[in-house]
CSV table of C-alpha atoms and ligand atoms in Angstrom, one decimal:
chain,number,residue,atom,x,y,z
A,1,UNK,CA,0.0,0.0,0.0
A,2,UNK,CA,1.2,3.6,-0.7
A,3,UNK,CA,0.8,6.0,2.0
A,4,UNK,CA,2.0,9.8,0.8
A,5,UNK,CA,3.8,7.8,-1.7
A,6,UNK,CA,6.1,5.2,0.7
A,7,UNK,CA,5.1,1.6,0.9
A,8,UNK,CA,4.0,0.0,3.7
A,9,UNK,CA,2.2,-3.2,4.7
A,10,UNK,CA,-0.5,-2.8,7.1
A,11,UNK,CA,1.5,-5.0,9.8
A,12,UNK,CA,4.9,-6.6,10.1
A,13,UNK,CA,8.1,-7.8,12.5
A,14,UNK,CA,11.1,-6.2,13.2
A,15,UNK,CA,12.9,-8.6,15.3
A,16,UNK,CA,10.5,-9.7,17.9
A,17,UNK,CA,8.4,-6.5,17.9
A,18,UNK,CA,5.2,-6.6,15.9
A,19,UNK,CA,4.9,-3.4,14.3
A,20,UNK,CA,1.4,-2.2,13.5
A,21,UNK,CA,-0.6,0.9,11.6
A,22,UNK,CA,-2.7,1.7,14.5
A,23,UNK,CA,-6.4,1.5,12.7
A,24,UNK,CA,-8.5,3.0,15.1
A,25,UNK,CA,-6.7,6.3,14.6
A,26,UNK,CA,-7.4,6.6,11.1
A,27,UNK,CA,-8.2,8.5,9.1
A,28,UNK,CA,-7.0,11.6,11.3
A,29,UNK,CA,-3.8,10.6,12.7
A,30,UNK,CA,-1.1,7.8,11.0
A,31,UNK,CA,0.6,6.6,13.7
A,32,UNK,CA,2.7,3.0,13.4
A,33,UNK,CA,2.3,0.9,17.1
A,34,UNK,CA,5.0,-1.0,18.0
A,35,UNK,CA,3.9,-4.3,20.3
A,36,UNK,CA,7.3,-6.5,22.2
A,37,UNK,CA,4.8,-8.9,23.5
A,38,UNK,CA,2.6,-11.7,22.2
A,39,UNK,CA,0.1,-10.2,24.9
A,40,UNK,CA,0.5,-7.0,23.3
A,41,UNK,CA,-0.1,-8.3,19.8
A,42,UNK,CA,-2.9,-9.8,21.0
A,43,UNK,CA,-4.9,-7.2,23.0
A,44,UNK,CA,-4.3,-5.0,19.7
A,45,UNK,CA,-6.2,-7.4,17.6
A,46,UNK,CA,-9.2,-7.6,20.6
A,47,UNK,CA,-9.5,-3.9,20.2
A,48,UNK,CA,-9.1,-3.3,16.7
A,49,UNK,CA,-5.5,-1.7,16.3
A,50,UNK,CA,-5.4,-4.3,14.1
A,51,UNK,CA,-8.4,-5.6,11.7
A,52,UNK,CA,-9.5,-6.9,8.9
A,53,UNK,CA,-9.7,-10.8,8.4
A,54,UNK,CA,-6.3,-11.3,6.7
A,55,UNK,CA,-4.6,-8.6,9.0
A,56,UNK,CA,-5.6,-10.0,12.0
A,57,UNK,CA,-4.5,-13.7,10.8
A,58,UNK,CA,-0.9,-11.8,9.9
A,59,UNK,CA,-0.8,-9.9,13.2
A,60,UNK,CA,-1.5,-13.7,15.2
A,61,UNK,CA,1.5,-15.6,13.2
A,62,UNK,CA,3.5,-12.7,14.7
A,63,UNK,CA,2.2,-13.0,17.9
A,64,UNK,CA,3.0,-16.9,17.7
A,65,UNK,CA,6.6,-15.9,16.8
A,66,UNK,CA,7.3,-13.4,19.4
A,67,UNK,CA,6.1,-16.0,22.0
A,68,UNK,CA,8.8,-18.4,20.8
A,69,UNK,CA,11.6,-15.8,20.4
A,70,UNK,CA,10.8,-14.6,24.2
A,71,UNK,CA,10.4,-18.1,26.0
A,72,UNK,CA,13.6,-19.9,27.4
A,73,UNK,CA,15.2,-23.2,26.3
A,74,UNK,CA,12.7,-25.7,27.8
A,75,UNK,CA,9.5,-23.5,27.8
A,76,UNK,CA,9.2,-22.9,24.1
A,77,UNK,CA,6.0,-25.6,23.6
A,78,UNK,CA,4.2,-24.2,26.9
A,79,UNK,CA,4.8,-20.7,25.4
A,80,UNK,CA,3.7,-21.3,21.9
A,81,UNK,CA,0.5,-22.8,23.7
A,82,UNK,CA,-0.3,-19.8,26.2
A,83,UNK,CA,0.1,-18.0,22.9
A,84,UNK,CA,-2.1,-19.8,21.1
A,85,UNK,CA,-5.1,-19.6,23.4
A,86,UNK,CA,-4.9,-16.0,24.2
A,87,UNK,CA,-4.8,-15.4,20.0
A,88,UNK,CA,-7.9,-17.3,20.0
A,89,UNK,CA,-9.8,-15.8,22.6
A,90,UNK,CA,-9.2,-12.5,21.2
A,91,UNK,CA,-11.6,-12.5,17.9
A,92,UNK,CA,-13.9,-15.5,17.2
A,93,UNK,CA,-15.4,-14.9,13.2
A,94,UNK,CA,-12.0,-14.0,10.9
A,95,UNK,CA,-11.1,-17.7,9.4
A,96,UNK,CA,-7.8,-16.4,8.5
A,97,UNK,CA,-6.9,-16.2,12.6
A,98,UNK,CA,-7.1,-19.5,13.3
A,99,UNK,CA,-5.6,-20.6,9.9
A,100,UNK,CA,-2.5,-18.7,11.2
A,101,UNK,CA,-1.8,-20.3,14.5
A,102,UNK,CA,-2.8,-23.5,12.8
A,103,UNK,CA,-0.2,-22.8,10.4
A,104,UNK,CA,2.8,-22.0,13.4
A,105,UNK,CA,1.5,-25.4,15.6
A,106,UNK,CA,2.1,-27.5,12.4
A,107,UNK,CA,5.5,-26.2,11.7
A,108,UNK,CA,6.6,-26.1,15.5
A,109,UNK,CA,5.0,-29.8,16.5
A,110,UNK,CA,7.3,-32.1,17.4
A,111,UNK,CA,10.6,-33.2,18.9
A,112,UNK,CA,13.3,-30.5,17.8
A,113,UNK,CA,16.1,-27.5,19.5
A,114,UNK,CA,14.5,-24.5,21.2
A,115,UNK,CA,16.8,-22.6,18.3
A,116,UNK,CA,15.3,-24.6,15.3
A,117,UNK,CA,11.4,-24.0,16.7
A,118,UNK,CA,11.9,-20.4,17.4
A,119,UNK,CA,13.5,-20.2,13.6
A,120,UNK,CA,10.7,-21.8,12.3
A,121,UNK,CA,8.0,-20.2,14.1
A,122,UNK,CA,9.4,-16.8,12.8
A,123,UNK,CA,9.8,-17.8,9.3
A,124,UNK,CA,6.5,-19.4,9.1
A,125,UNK,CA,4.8,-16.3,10.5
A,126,UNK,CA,7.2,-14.2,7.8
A,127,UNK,CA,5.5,-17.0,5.4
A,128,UNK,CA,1.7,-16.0,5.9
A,129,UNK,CA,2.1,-12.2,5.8
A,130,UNK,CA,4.0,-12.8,2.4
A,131,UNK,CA,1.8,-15.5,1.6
A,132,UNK,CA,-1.1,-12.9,2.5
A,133,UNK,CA,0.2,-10.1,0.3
A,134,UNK,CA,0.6,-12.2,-2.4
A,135,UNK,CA,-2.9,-13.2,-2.7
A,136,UNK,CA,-4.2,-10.2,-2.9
A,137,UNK,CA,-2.1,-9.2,-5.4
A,138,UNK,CA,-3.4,-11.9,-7.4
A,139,UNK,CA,-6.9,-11.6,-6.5
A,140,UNK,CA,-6.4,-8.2,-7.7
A,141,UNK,CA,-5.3,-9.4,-11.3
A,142,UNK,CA,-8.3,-12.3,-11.3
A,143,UNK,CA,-11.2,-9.9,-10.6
A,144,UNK,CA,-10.3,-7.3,-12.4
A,145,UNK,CA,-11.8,-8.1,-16.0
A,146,UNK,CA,-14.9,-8.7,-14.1
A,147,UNK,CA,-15.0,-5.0,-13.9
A,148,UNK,CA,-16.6,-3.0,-16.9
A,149,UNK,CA,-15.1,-0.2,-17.8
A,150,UNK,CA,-16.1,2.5,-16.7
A,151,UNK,CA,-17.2,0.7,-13.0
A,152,UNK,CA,-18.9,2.1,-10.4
A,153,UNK,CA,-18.2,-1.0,-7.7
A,154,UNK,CA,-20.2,-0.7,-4.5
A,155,UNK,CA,-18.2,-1.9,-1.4
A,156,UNK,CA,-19.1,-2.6,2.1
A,157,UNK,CA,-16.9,-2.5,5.4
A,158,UNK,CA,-13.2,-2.4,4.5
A,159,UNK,CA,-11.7,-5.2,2.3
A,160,UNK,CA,-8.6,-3.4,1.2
A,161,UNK,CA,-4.9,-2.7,2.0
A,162,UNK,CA,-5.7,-2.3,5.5
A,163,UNK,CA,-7.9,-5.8,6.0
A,164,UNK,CA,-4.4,-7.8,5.3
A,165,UNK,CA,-0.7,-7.4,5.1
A,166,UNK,CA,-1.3,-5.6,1.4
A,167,UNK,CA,-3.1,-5.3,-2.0
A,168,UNK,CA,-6.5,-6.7,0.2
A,169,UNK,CA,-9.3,-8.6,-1.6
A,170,UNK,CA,-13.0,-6.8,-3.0
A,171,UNK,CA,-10.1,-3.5,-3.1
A,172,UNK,CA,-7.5,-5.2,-4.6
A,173,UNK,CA,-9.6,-5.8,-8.5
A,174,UNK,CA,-10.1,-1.9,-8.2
A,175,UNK,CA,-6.6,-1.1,-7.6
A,176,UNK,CA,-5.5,-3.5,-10.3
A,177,UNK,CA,-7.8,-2.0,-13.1
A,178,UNK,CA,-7.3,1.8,-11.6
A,179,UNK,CA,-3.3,1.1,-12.6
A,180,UNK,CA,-4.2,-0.3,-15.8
A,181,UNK,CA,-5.8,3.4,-16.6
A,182,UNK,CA,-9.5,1.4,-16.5
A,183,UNK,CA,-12.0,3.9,-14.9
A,184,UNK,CA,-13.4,2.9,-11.9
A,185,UNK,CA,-14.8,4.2,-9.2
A,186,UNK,CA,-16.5,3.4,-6.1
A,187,UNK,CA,-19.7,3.7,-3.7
A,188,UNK,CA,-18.3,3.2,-0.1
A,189,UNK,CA,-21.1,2.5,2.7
A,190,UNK,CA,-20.2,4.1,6.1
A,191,UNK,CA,-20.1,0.9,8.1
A,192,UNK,CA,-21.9,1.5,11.1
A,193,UNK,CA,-21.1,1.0,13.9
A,194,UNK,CA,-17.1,1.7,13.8
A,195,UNK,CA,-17.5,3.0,10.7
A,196,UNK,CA,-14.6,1.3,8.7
A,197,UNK,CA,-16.0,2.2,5.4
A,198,UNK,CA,-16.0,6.2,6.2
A,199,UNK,CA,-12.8,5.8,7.9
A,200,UNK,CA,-10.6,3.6,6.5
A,201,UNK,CA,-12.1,2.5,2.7
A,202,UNK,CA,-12.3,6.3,2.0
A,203,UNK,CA,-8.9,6.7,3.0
A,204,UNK,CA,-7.1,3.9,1.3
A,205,UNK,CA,-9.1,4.5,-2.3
A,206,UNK,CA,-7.9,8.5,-1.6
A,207,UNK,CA,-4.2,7.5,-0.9
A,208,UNK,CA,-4.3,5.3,-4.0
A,209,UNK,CA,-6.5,8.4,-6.0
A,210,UNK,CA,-9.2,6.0,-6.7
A,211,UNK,CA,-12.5,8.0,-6.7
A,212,UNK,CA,-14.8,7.6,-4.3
A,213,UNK,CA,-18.3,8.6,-2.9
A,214,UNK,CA,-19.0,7.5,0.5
A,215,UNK,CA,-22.8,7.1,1.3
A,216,UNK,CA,-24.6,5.9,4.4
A,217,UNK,CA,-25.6,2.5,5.0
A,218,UNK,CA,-29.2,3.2,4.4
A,219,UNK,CA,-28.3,4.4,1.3
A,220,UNK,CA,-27.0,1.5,-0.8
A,221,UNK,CA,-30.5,0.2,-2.4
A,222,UNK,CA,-31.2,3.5,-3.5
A,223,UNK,CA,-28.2,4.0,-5.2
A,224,UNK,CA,-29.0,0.4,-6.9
A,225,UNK,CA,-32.0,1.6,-7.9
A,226,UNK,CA,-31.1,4.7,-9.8
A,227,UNK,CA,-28.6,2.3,-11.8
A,228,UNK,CA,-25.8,3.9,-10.5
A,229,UNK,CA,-24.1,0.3,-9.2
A,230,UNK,CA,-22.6,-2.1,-11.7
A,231,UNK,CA,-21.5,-4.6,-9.5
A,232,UNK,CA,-21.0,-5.5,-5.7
A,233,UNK,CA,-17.8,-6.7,-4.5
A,234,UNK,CA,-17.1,-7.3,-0.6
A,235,UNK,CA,-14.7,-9.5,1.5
A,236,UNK,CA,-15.5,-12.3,3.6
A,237,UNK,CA,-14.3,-13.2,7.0
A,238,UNK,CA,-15.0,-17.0,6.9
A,239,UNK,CA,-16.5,-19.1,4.3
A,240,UNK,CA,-18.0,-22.5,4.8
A,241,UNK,CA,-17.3,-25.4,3.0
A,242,UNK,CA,-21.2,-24.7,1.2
A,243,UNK,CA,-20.3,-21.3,0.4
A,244,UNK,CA,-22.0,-19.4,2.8
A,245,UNK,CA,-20.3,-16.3,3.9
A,246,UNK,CA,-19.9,-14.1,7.2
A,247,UNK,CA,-18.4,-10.7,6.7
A,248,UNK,CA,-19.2,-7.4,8.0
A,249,UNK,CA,-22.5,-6.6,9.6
A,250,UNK,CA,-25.1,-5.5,6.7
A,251,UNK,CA,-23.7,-7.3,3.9
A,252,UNK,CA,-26.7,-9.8,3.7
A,253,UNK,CA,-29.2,-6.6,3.1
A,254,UNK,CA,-26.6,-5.4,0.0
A,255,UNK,CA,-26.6,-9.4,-1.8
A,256,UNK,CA,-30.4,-8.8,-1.4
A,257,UNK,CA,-30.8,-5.7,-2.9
A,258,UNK,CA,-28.3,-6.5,-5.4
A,259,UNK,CA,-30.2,-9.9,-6.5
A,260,UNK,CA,-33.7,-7.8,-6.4
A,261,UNK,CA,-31.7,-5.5,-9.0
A,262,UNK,CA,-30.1,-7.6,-11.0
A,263,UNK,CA,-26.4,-6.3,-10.6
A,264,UNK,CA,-23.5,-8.9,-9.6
A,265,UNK,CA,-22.2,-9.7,-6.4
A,266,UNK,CA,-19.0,-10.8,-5.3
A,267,UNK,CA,-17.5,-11.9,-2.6
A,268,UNK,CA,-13.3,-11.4,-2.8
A,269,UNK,CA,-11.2,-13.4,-0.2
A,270,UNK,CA,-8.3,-15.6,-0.3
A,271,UNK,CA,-8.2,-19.7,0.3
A,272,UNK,CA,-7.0,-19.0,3.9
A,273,UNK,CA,-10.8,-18.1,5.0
A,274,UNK,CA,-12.4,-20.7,3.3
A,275,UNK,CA,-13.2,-23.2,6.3
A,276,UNK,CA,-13.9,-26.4,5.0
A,277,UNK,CA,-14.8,-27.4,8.5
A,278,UNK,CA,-17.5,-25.6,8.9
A,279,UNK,CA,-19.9,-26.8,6.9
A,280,UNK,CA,-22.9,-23.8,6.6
A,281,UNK,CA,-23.0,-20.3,7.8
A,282,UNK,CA,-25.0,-21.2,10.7
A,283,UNK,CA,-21.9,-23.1,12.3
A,284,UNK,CA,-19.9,-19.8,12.0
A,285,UNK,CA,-19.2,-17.8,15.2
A,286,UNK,CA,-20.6,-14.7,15.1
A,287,UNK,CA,-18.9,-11.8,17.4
A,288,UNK,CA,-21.4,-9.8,19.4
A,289,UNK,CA,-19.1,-6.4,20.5
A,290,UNK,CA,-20.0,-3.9,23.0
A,291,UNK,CA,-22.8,-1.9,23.3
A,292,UNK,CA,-20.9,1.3,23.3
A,293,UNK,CA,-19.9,0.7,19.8
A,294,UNK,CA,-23.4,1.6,18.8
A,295,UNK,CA,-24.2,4.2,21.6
A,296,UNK,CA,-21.2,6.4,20.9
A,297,UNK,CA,-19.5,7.4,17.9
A,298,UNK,CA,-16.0,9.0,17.4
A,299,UNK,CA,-14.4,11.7,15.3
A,300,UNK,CA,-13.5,15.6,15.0
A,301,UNK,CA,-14.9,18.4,16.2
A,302,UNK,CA,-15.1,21.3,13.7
A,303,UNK,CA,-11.9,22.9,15.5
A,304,UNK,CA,-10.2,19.3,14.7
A,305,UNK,CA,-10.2,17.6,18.4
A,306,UNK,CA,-10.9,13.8,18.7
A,307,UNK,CA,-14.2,13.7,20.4
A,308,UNK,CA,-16.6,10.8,21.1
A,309,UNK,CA,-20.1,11.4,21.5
A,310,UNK,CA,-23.2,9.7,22.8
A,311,UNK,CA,-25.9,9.2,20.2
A,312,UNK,CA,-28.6,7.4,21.6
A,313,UNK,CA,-30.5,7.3,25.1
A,314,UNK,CA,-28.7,6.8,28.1
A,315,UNK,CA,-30.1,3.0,28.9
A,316,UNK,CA,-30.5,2.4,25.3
A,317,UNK,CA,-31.0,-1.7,24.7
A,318,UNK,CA,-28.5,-2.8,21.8
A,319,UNK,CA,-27.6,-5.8,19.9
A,320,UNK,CA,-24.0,-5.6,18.0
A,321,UNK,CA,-23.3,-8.3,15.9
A,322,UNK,CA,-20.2,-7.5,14.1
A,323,UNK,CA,-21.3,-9.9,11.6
A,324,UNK,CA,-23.5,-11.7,9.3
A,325,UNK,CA,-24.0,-14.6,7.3
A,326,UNK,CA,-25.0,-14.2,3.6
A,327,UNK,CA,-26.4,-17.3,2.0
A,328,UNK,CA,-24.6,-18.5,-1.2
A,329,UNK,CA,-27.1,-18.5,-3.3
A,330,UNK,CA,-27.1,-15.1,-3.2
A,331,UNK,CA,-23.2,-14.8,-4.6
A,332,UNK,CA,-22.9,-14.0,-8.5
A,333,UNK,CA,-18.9,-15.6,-7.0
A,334,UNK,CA,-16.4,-16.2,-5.2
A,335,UNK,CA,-12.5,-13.8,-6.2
A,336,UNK,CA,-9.9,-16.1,-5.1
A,337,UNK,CA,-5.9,-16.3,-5.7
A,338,UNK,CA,-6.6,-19.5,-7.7
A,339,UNK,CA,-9.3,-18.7,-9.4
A,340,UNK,CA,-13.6,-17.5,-10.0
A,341,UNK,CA,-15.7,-19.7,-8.7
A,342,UNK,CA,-19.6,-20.3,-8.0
A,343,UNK,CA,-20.1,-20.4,-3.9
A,344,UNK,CA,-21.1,-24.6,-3.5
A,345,UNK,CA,-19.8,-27.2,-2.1
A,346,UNK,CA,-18.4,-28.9,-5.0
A,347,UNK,CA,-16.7,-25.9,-6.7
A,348,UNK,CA,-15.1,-25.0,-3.3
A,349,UNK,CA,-14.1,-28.5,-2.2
A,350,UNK,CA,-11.9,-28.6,-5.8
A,351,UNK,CA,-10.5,-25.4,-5.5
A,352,UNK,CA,-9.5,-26.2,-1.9
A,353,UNK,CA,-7.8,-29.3,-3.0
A,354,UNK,CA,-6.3,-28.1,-6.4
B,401,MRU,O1,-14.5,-6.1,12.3
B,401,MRU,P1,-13.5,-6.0,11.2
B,401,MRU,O2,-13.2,-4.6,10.8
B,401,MRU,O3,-12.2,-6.7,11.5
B,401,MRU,O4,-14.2,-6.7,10.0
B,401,MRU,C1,-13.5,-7.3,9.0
B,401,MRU,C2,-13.9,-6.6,7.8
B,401,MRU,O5,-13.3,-5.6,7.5
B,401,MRU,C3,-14.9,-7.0,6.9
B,401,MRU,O6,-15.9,-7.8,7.3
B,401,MRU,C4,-14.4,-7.2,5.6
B,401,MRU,O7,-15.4,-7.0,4.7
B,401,MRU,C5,-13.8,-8.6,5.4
B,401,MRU,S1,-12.2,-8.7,6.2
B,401,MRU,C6,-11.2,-8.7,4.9
C-alpha cells in the first residue's frame, strides 16, 4: 500500500516486535504501534489496532513468533500454547486467525532444539504475511476483468490494504484496473457502527486516487435503484465449506438488494478463510461487540479535536453483531488467488484441493 507515496504493509516484524498501523486512529492521525509482546499483539487485535480478516491472521503468526523468540530453552511448547489460546480468545469470526496459528502449531509440532522451533515459528509467520500479500495481489489481477469499464463498484466495510498485510481482496480488482488506466470508481457505505467504510475504505481508495463517494448504509438500495451500481464486490471473513459467507455486519441486506436489481455480487477473499470445517454459515461464530460501539460514535470536532459522542439514550437496549451470514445462493462468485468460482460445495471443495 502507498501511503503519501512510501510503501508499507499494514502490519509486520522487526525482530520480535510486531509493528502495526494503529487503525482505530485513522483517518486523522497515521501513527505505526510497536507491540514487544505476544500479549500486546494480541490485545491490539481484541481492540481493533489491528483488523481486517487477513490482517488480523498476519498480526496472530506474529504473535506466535514473538512468543517463541521470548520463551527460554525448555519452555518454548508451553509458550507457543499460552500464545495460542490468548490469540484465539481475542476474535472468534476471521477464518484467517485460526488458519495462522494453525499454520505456526504445524511447523513447530514435534521433537526439535529450542533454536530450530523459534527459527521456524518466525519464518513461518514471515510466510503468511507474504503468503497474505501475495494473494491479494493476485486476487487483484483475477477480478479485475470482471469490472466493466467505466465501473462504479459498490463496497461494504473495509476489504482493502488495511484488512491484510497488502493489495487486500474486494479492493484489490479496483486497484488492479485503476493502474491499468480502467475507470473505476467506487460507492463506499459508512459501516456503522465503527465505521470502517468512512474511515478507513475512504482513505485507502484516496491515498491510491481512486474516486470515491462515501454514502450511508441506508443508502446502498437506493443508489442500486437509480442504476448507479454495476456490481458489488465485498470481502469475507469466513466461508464454509457450502459457500456461505460471514463478513461485515449488513452485507446480507446489500446481496439482497443486489439480487432484487439484478447487478452482480461478489464476494473477494483468499483460500486461507475458506473453512472447509465448517460446513454452513450457521456453524460460524458470530462476534457480538460492545454496546458502546453503537451508543457512541467517534471523530473531529469542527476545530479538529478527537471527540466521542453519545448518540442514543442513556439505557438504550442494543444488539452488535459484528457480523453476518449471507447465503450462497445469493453470490454472482467467489475472487480467489486460484481462481472465480460459484459459492457450493463442490466448486469449493476442488478449488481447496487443487
Ligand atoms: O470487524 P473488522 O473490521 O475486523 O471486520 C472485518 C472486515 O473488515 C470486513 O468484514 C471485511 O469486509 C472482510 S475482512 C477482509
Amino acid at each position: 500500500m502507498r501511503v503519501n507515496g512510501t510503501h508499507y504493509r499494514t502490519v509486520w516484524l522487526e525482530g520480535s516486535t510486531v509493528r502495526l498501523i494503529d487503525q482505530r486512529r485513522l483517518p486523522f492521525a497515521f501513527e505505526i504501534l510497536s507491540l514487544r509482546t505476544y500479549q500486546e499483539t494480541a490485545e491490539a487485535i481484541r481492540d481493533m489496532a489491528v483488523r481486517g480478516a487477513g490482517a488480523i491472521g498476519v498480526a496472530a503468526g506474529f504473535g506466535m513468533a514473538q512468543a517463541a523468540l521470548a520463551a527460554p530453552d525448555g519452555a518454548v511448547d508451553a509458550a507457543l500454547a499460552r500464545a495460542a489460546s490468548a490469540l484465539r480468545a481475542t476474535r472468534p469470526t476471521a477464518r484467517n486467525l485460526f488458519y495462522a496459528i494453525e499454520r505456526i502449531e504445524a511447523v513447530v509440532a514435534g521433537p526439535a532444539a529450542p533454536a530450530a522451533k523459534r527459527a521456524r515459528a518466525g519464518e513461518a509467520a514471515q510466510a503468511l504475511a507474504d503468503e497474505d500479500a501475495r494473494a491479494g495481489e493476485r486476487i487483484g489481477e483475477i477480478g479485475q476483468p470482471l469490472l466493466p469499464s467505466p465501473a462504479s463498484v459498490l463496497t461494504h466495510c473495509n476489504a482493502g490494504w488495511l484488512a491484510f498485510a497488502d493489495w487486500g481482496t474486494a479492493l484489490a480488482p479496483i486497484y488492479r484496473a485503476h493502474r491499468d488506466g480502467k475507470a473505476v470508481s467506487v460507492f463506499a457505505t459508512e459501516t456503522r457502527p465503527r465505521a470502517q467504510g468512512a474511515r478507513l475504505t475512504a482513505w485507502e481508495l484516496a491515498q491510491e486516487g481512486v474516486p470515491c463517494t462515501l454514502i450511508p448504509d441506508t443508502a446502498a438500495g437506493s443508489a442500486m435503484r437509480q442504476g448507479l451500481v454495476n456490481l458489488v464486490l465485498v470481502g469475507a471473513d469466513r466461508i464454509a465449506a457450502n459457500g456461505d459467507v460471514a463478513n461485515k455486519i449488513g452485507t446480507y441486506q446489500l446481496a439482497v438488494l443486489a439480487r432484487t436489481h439484478r447487478i452482480p455480487f461478489y464476494v473477494a477473499a483468499p483460500t486461507s478463510t475458506i473453512d472447509l470445517g465448517c460446513p454452513s454459515g450457521d456453524e460460524i461464530p458470530i462476534e457480538q461487540r460492545a454496546d458502546d460501539e453503537v451508543v457512541w460514535t467517534e471523530g473531529l470536532t469542527a476545530e479538529g479535536r478527537p471527540a466521542r459522542i453519545r448518540i442514543s439514550p442513556d439505557g438504550s437496549r442494543v444488539r452488535n453483531w459484528a457480523f453476518d451470514v449471507t447465503p450462497a445462493e445469493y453470490l454472482t462468485g467467489l475472487v480467489t488467488e486460484r481462481g472465480v468460482i460459484r459459492a457450493e460445495l463442490r466448486a469449493i471443495a476442488e478449488l481447496m484441493h487443487a
